[in-house]
């Protein structure tokens, strides 16, 4: 059996999304910037997609900018605000558990003379509002706090942060790349000034995302070239991907309640069975204040990376730490930020359940996990695990 439990890394393209995209990959192939009919037809599709997305998010279409995904949106926000607001100040507040797209851009800005405050999180992976209040300075130009974390799924108090930033007159950005799948985001209610999203996390195509920028914010353009995206983000418009993202978001919003209910049921069943049958393991992050499909488990005496490899051999796809930083066997900085034992950041495995998972797949995963964890605790080194042979389950 093959089981995909890595929906936080990416999701399967929805068939209806593909159908919506195909005409723009085949017949309607004009460049959306061209003035002839081929181009105009493509531009019309992009305009419609922008309007559809704006409506779903409670924005106006002039506030939606298409990008190549979450990484680009995060980079743009930080660089664009830092550049245009530097006369007001050079201080930015974020958290210790942001995605590398944020953290590595912050590190770059620090080298350029900006000052960044990285807020701590509590043991549930959530920031304390008081730490944000204490961190604010005269020269703070931006607060950027992710909506929900990619590794442990913890959901931040976005509405409260938004209200606080509004009161202080500080711009507020949130990386909603993980949250968009299961949470209806109300930009106005939450006082969000800027927001990053990525289509491939909600059954849309890869390589397309958006940055919501509230009207009136003076952000610097990110990619220079042609006049696309109102001169802010140059490059030939990716018409099929944009059309696909709009369709994917529409389907996601339409089915959200039903899918959330199904995912929650699978998640609770999975967690209960694991805790019941596997000793010395714990759920990392918040019990309730987390993304529905996220199950991050720390298995004592077992390395997370080894578990990922061993589960893969049984056809089960999961992540240790974040897939976006995979390839490095660094301990998880997100788990480390929760303040537990050192080993906690090395023995975690992320299972991310999606709308297409079934109870049979979850049962199979539980069955494999129970045997695997026990076997792996008998072997002593990562070497033995990678070489296999001792891991027949
Ligand atoms: N932000 C978060 C929270 C993510 O989880 C990811 C990807 O996993 C990104 C940003 C990067 O998004 P993209 O893959 O579209 O570049």
XYZ file of C-alpha atoms and ligand atoms in Angstrom, residues 8-10 67-74 97-102 146-151 175-179 196-201 205-209 322-325 350, ligand 1:
60
model
C 2.047 19.908 4.481
C 4.935 19.514 2.033
C 2.687 19.587 -0.997
C 4.100 35.451 -7.405
C 5.918 32.154 -7.894
C 4.872 30.901 -4.437
C 5.235 31.327 -0.712
C 9.000 31.758 -0.738
C 8.859 34.644 -3.179
C 5.967 36.313 -1.366
C 7.847 36.152 1.954
C 9.698 29.348 14.193
C 9.067 31.024 10.823
C 9.738 29.171 7.591
C 13.298 29.489 6.205
C 11.882 31.754 3.468
C 11.404 34.317 6.248
C 3.179 33.094 10.510
C -0.492 32.109 10.646
C 0.281 28.441 11.279
C 3.541 26.586 11.531
C 4.599 24.096 8.884
C 6.206 21.570 11.253
C 2.706 33.808 6.148
C -0.517 31.857 5.597
C 1.005 29.228 3.324
C 0.031 26.375 5.666
C -3.158 27.883 7.047
C 1.558 35.118 1.646
C -0.119 32.102 0.086
C 0.987 29.230 -2.152
C -1.273 27.199 -4.449
C 0.440 23.829 -4.158
C -0.565 23.519 -0.497
C -0.261 23.827 -9.150
C 3.297 24.301 -7.929
C 5.226 27.472 -8.664
C 2.421 29.957 -8.149
C 1.322 31.927 -5.118
C 10.221 20.414 7.386
C 10.464 18.984 3.893
C 11.596 22.402 2.718
C 14.801 22.002 4.717
C 5.477 15.009 10.895
N 5.956 29.341 4.257
C 5.536 28.206 4.838
C 4.907 28.280 6.188
C 5.664 26.979 4.180
O 5.239 25.864 4.767
C 6.254 26.956 2.891
C 6.470 25.673 2.202
O 6.441 24.624 2.778
C 6.665 28.177 2.324
C 6.500 29.334 3.037
C 7.265 28.220 0.960
O 6.253 28.114 -0.014
P 6.601 27.672 -1.507
O 6.845 26.208 -1.479
O 5.388 28.019 -2.291
O 7.781 28.465 -1.936
